Tab-separated table of C-alpha atoms and ligand atoms in Angstrom:
chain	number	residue	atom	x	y	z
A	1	UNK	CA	-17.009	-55.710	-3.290
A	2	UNK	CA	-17.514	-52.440	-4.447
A	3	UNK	CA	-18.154	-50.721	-7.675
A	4	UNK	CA	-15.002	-48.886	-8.344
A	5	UNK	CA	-16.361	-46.098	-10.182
A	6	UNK	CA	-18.819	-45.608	-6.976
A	7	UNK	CA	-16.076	-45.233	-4.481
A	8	UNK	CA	-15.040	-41.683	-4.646
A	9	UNK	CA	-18.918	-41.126	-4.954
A	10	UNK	CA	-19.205	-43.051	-1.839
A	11	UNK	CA	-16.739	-41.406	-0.351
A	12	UNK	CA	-17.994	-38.009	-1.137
A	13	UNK	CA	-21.318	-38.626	0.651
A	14	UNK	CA	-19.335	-39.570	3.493
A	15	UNK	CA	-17.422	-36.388	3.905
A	16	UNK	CA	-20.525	-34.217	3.334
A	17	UNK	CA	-21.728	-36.019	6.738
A	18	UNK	CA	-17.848	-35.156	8.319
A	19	UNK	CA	-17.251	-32.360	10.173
A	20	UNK	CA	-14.375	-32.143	8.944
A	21	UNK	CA	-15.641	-30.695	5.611
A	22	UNK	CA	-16.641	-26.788	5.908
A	23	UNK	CA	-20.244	-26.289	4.820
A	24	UNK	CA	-19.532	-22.414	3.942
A	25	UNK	CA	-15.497	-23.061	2.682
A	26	UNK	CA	-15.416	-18.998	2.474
A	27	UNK	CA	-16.277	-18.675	5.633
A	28	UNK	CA	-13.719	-21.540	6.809
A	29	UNK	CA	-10.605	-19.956	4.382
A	30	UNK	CA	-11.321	-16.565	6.177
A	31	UNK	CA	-11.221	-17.544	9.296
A	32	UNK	CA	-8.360	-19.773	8.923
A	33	UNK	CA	-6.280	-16.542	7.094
A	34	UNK	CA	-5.502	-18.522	4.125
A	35	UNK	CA	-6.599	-20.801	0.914
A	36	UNK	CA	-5.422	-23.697	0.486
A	37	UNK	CA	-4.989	-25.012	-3.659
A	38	UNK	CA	-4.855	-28.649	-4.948
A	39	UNK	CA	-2.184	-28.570	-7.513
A	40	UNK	CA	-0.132	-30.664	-9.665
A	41	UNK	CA	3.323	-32.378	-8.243
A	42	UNK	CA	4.690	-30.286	-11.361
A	43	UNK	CA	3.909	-29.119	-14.652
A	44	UNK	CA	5.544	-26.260	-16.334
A	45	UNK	CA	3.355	-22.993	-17.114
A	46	UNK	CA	0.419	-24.488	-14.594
A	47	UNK	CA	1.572	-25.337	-11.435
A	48	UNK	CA	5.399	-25.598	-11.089
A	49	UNK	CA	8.069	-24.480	-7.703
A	50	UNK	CA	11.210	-22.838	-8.149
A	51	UNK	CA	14.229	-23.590	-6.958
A	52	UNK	CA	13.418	-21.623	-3.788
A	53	UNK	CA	10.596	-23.505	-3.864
A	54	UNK	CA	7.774	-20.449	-5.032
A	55	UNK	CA	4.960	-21.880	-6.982
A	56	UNK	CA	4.255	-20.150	-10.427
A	57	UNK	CA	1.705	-21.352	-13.337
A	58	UNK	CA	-1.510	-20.358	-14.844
A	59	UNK	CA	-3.355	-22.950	-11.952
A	60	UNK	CA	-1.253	-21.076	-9.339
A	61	UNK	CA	-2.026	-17.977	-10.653
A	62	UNK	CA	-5.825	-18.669	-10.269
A	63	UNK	CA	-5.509	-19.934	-6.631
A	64	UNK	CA	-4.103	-16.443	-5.769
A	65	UNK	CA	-6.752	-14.597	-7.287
A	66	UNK	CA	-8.888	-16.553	-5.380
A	67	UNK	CA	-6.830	-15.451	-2.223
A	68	UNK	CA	-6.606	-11.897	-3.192
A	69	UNK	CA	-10.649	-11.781	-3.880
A	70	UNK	CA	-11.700	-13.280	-0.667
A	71	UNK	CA	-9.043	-12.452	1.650
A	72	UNK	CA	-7.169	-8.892	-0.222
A	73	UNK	CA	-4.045	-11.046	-0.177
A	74	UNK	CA	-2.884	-12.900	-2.987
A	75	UNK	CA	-0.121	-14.225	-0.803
A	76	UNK	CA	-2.435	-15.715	1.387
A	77	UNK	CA	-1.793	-19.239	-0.252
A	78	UNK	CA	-0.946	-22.428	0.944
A	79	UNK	CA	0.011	-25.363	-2.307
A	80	UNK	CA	-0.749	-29.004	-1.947
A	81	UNK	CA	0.780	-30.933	-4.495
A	82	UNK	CA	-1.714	-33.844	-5.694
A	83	UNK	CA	-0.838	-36.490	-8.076
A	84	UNK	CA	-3.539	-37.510	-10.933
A	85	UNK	CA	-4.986	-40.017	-8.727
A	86	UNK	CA	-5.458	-38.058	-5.727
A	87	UNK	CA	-6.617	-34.590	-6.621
A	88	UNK	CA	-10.658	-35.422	-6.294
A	89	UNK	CA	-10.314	-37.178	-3.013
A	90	UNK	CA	-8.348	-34.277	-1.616
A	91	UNK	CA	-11.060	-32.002	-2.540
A	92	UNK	CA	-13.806	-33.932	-1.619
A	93	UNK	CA	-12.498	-34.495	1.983
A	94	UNK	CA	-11.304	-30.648	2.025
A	95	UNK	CA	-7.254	-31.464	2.381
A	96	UNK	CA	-8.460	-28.129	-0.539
A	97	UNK	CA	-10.374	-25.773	-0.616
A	98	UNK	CA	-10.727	-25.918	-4.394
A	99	UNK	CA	-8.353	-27.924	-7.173
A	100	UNK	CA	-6.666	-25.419	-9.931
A	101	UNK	CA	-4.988	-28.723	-11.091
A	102	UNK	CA	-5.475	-28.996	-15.123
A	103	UNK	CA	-8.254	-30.912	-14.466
A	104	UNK	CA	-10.667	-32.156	-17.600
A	105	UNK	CA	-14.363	-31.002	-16.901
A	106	UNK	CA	-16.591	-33.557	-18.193
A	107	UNK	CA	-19.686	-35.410	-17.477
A	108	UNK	CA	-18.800	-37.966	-15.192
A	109	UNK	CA	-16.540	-36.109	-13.399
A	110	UNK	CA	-19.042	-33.374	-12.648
A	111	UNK	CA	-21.786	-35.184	-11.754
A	112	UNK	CA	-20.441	-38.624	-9.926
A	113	UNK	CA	-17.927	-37.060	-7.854
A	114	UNK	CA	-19.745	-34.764	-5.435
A	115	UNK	CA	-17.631	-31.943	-7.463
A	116	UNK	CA	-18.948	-29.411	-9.577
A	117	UNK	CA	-16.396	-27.303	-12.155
A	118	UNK	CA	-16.269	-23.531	-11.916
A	119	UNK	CA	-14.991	-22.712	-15.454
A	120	UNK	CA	-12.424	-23.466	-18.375
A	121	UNK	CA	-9.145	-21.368	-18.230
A	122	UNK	CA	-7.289	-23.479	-20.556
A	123	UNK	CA	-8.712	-24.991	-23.748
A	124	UNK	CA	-6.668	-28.055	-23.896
A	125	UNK	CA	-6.529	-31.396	-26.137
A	126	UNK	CA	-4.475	-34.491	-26.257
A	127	UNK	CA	-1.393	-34.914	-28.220
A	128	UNK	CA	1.648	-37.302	-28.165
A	129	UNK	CA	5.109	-36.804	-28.511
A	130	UNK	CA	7.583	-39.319	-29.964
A	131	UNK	CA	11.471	-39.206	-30.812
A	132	UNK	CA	12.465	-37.995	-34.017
A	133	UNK	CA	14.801	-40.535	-35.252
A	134	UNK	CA	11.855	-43.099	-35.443
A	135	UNK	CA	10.993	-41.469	-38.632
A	136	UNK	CA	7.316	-40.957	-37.565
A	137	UNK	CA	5.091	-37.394	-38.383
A	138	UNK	CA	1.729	-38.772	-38.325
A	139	UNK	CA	-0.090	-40.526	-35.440
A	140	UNK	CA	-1.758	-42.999	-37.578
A	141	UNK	CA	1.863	-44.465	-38.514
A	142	UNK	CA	1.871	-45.745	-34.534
A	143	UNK	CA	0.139	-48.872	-34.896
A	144	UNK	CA	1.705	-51.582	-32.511
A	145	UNK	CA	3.228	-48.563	-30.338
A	146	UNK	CA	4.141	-48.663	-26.484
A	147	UNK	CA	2.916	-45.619	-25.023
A	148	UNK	CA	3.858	-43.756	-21.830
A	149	UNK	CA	0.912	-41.870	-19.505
A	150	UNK	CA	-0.049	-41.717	-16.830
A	151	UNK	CA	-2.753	-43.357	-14.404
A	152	UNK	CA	-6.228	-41.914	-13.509
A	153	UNK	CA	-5.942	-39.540	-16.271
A	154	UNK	CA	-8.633	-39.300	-19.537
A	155	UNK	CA	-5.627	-39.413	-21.697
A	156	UNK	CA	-6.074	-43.192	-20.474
A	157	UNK	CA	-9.230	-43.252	-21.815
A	158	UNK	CA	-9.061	-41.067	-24.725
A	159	UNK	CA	-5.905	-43.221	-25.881
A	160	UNK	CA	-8.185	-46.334	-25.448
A	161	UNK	CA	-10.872	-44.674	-27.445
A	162	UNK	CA	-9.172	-43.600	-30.678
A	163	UNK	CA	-7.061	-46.716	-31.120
A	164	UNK	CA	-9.223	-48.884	-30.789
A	165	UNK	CA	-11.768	-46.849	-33.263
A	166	UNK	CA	-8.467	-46.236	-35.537
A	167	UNK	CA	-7.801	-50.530	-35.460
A	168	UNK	CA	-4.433	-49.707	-34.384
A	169	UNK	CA	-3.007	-52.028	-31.191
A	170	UNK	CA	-1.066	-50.611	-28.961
A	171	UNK	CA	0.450	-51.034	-25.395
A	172	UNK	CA	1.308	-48.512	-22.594
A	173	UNK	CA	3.591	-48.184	-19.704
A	174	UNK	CA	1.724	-46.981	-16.765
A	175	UNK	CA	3.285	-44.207	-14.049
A	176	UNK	CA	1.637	-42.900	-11.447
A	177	UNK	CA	3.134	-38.979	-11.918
A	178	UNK	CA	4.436	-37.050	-15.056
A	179	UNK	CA	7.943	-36.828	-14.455
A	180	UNK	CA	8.041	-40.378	-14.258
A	181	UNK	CA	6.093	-40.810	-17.275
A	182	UNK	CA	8.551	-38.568	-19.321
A	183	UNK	CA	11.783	-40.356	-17.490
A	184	UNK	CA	10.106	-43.713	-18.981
A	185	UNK	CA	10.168	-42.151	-21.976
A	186	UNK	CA	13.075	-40.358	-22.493
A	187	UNK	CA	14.670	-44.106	-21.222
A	188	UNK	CA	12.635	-45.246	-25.074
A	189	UNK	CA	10.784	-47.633	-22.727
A	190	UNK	CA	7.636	-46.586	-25.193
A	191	UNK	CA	7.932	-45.256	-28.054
A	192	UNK	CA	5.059	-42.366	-27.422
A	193	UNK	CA	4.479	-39.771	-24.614
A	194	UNK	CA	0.933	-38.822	-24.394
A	195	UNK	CA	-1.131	-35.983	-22.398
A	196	UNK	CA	-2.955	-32.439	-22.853
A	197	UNK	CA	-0.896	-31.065	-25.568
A	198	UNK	CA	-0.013	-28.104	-23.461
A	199	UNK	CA	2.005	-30.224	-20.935
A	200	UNK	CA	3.845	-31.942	-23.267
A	201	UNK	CA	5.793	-28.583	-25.011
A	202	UNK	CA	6.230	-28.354	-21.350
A	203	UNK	CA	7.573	-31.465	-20.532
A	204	UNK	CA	9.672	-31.274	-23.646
A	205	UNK	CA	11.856	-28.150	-22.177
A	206	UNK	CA	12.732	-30.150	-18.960
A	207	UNK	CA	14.020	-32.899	-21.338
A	208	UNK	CA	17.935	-33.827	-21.757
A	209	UNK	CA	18.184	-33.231	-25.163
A	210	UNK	CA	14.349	-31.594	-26.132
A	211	UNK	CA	15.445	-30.942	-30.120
A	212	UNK	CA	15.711	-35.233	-29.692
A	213	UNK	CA	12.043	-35.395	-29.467
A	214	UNK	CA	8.976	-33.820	-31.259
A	215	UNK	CA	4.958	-33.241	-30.857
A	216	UNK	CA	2.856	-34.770	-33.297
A	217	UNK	CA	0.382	-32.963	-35.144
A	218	UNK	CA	-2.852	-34.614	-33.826
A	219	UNK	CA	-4.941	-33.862	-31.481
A	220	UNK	CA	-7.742	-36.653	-30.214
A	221	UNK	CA	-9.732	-35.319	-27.778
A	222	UNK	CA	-11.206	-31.954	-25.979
A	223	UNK	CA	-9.721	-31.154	-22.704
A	224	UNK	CA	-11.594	-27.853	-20.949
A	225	UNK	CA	-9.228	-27.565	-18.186
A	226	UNK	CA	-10.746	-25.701	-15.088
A	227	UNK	CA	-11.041	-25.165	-11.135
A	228	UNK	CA	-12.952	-27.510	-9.409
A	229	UNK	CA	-15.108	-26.925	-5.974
A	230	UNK	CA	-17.021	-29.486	-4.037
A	231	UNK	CA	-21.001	-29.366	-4.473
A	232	UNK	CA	-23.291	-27.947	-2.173
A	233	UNK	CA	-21.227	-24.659	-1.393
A	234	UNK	CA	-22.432	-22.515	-3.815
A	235	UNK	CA	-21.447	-19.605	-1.929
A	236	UNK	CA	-17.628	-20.920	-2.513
A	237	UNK	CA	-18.627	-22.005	-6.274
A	238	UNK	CA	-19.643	-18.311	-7.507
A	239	UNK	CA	-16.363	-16.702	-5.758
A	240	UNK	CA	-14.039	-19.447	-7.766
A	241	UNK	CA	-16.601	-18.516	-10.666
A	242	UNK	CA	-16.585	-14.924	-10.644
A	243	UNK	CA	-12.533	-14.643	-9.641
A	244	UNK	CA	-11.872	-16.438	-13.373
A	245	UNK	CA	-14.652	-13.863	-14.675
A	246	UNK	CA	-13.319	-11.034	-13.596
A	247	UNK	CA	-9.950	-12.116	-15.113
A	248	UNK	CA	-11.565	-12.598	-18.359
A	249	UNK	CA	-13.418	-9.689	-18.641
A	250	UNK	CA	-10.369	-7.142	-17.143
A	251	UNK	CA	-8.367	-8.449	-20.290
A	252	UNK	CA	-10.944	-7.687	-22.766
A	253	UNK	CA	-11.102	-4.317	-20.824
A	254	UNK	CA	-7.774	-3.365	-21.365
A	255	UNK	CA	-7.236	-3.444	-17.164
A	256	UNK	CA	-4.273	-4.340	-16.146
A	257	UNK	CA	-2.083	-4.828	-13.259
A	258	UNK	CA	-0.125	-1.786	-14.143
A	259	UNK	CA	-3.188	0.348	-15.072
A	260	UNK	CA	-5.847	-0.708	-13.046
A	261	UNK	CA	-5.580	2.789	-10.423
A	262	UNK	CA	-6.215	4.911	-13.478
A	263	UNK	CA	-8.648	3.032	-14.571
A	264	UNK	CA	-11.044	3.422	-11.835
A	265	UNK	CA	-11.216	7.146	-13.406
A	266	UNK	CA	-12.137	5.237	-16.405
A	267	UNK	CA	-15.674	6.869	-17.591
A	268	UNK	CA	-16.285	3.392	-19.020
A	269	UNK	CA	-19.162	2.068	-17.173
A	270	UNK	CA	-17.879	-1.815	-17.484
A	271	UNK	CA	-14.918	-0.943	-15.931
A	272	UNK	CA	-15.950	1.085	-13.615
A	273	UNK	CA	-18.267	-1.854	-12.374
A	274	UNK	CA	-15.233	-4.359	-12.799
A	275	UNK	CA	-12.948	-2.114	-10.491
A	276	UNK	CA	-16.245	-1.894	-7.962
A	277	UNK	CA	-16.297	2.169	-8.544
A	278	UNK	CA	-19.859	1.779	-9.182
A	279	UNK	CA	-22.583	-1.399	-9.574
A	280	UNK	CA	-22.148	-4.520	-7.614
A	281	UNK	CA	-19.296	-4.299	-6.222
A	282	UNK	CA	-18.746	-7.396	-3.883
A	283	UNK	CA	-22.895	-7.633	-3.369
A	284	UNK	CA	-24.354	-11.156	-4.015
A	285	UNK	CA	-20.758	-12.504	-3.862
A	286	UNK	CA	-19.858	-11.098	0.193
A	287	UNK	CA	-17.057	-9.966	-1.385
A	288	UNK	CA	-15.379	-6.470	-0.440
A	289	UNK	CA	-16.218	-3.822	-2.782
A	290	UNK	CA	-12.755	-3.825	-4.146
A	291	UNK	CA	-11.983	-7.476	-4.846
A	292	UNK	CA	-11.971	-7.318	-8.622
A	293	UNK	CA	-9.041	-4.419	-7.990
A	294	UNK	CA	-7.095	-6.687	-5.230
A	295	UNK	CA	-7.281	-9.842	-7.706
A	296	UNK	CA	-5.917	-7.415	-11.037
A	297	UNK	CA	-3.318	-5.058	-9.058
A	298	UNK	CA	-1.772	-8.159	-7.575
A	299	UNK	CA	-2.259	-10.908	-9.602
A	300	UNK	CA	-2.875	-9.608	-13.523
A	301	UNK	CA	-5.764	-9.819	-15.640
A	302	UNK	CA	-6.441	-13.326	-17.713
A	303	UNK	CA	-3.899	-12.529	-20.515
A	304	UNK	CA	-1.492	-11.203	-18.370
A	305	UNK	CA	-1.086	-14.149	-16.758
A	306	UNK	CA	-1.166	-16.484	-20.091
A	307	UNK	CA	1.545	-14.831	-21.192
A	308	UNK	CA	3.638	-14.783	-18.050
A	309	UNK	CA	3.664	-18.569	-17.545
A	310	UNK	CA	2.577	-20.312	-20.819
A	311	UNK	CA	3.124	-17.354	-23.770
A	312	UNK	CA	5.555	-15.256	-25.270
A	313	UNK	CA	6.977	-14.184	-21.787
A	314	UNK	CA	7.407	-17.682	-20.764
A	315	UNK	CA	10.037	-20.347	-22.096
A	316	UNK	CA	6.915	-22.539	-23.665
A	317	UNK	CA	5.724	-19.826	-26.326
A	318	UNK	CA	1.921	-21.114	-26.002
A	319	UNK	CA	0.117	-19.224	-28.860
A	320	UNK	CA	-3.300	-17.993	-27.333
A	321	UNK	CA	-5.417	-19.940	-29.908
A	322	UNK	CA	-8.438	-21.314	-28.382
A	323	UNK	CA	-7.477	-19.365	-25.286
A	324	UNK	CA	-7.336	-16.010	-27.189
A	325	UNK	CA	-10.493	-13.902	-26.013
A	326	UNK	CA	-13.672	-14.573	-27.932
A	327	UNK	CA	-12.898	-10.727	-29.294
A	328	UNK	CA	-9.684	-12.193	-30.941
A	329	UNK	CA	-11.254	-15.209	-32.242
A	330	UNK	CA	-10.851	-17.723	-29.237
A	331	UNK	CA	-13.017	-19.467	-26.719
A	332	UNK	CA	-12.727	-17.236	-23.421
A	333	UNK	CA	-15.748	-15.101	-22.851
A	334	UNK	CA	-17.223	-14.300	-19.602
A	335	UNK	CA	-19.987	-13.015	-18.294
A	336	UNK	CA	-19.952	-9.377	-17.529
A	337	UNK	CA	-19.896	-8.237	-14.129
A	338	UNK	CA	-22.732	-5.871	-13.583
B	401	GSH	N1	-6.398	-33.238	-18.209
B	401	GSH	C1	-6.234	-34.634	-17.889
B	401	GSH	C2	-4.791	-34.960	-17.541
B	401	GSH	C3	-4.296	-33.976	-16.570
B	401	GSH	C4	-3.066	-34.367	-15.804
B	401	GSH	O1	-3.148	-34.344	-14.623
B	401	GSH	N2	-1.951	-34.686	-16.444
B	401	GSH	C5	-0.703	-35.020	-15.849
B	401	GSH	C6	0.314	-34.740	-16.890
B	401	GSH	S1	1.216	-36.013	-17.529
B	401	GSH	C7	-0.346	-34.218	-14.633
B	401	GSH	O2	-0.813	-33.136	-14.414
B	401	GSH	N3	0.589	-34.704	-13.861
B	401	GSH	C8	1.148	-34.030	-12.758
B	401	GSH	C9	0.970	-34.730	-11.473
B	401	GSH	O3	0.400	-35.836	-11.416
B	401	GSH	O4	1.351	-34.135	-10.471
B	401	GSH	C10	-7.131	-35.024	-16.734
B	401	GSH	O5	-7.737	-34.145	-16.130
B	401	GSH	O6	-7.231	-36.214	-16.431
């Protein structure tokens, strides 16, 4: 009966007539005591538990920021794990408070969802991944392949997009979360694993035999992967804003977790405005004075954290590429604070 792409539209408009649904969500995570994150079931470097069950991840990393600017506790977290197909419907009926869920921004999905993005803090693109004894190294030798990805995604789309633009026919095998996805392939019931690129050198560690398998060179799409708020809050939509900002700009800064007490004697007038010594401070944001201080001390500055969960600290190895700061010949450049 209905238009399916109008549903979570529909749905949106409902909840903004709920009660359940804050108006003010800072107000509502501060007087609850704690933020609560949409995040992925599992995806190494993003949003992954331990074995005692502790998330850890670029997206998690984020969420506590978040937590450390509004509340001055970075602990002050609480991780819902959302599958592909329910992330937006979680956020628009506030299960979240915000998703940091590598999450595409595009067009549609910012303006048909009732959901508005807050920034890009990973530069992403689609890849595939296929087994090396098929004897494959370019994507365009796939013609005819079965492909494994999973649903609500835009790697469904994007894969939809370029073979049928390329000629090439294929088929895929549908799951509804990752690990499935890479069990079905690592079972060679397709012959192709596709999502952001990122995920899949991720996906490839947690394999049986990783060396087995290999990522192919091409890369079909953009994916800006960033937080995601529900519209109409923009109180709530410049703290997720500013949090990533002030993550940025502490890296190009030089601020770190380790550093960032001496650096409030820092005569440098940018960072004594990022550590809230002088300028705005928390003004225009109702933030405490010292949030950009709480979010660095106890959570790391933008590059710190890269490298921690996705870089050369982490078992993935990431290169910063796109996501090196704009000053190092990447995409990440924020606004100042001042
Ligand atoms: N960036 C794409 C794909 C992102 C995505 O969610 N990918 C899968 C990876 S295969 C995922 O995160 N799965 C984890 C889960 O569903 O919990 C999108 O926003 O649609």
């Amino acid at each position: 009966m209905f238009n399916k792409p109008l549903l979570p539209c529909l749905l949106a408009m409902l909840c903004s007539l709920s009660s359940t649904v804050a108006a003010d969500t800072l107000d509502s995570v501060q007087q609850r005591g704690h933020l609560k994150c949409g995040v992925t079931t599992g995806v190494p470097g993003f949003s992954m538990p331990n074995t005692r069950g502790e998330w850890n991840g670029l997206d998690v990393d984020l969420c506590r920021a978040i937590a450390a600017a509004t509340l001055g506790d970075a602990s002050k977290t609480k991780f819902v794990p959302l599958t592909t197909k329910e992330r937006f419907t979680a956020l628009q009926s506030g299960e979240v408070d915000v998703l940091t869920r590598n999450t595409t921004w595009n067009q549609t999905r910012d303006s048909q969802l009732g959901l508005n993005f807050a920034g890009i803090n990973f530069y992403d693109g689609q890849g595939f991944m296929v087994m090396k004894d098929l004897g494959v190294t370019r994507l365009d030798q796939m013609d005819g392949a079965t492909i494994c990805i999973q649903s609500a995604t835009t790697s469904e789309q994007n894969l939809a997009d370029y073979f049928r633009f390329k000629e090439m026919s294929y088929k895929t095998v549908v799951f509804e979360t990752n690990a499935q996805a890479l069990q079905g392939f690592e079972a060679r019931r397709c012959d192709l694993f596709t999502t952001d690129t990122s995920q899949l050198y991720g996906h490839r560690l947690t394999m049986q035999a990783p060396a087995e398998a290999m990522i192919l060179p091409e890369i079909i799409s953009k994916e800006p992967l960033g937080p995601v708020v529900r519209q109409g809050d923009d109180r709530w939509f410049r703290v997720v804003k500013w949090t990533h900002n002030a993550m940025i700009n502490a890296e190009e800064l030089g601020v770190t977790a380790a550093n960032a007490e001496t650096m409030k004697q820092s005569q440098n007038p940018d960072i004594r405005r990022l550590l809230g010594v002088e300028g705005p401070r928390g003004k225009g944001l109702d933030l405490p004075r010292d949030w950009v201080y709480q979010v660095i001390t106890q959570v790391g500055n933008y590059g710190e954290s890269f490298e921690r969960n996705l870089g050369q600290r982490s078992p993935l190895k990431i290169a910063r590429g796109l996501n090196a700061l704009w000053v190092d010949g990447g995409l990440h450049y924020a606004p100042p604070i001042r």
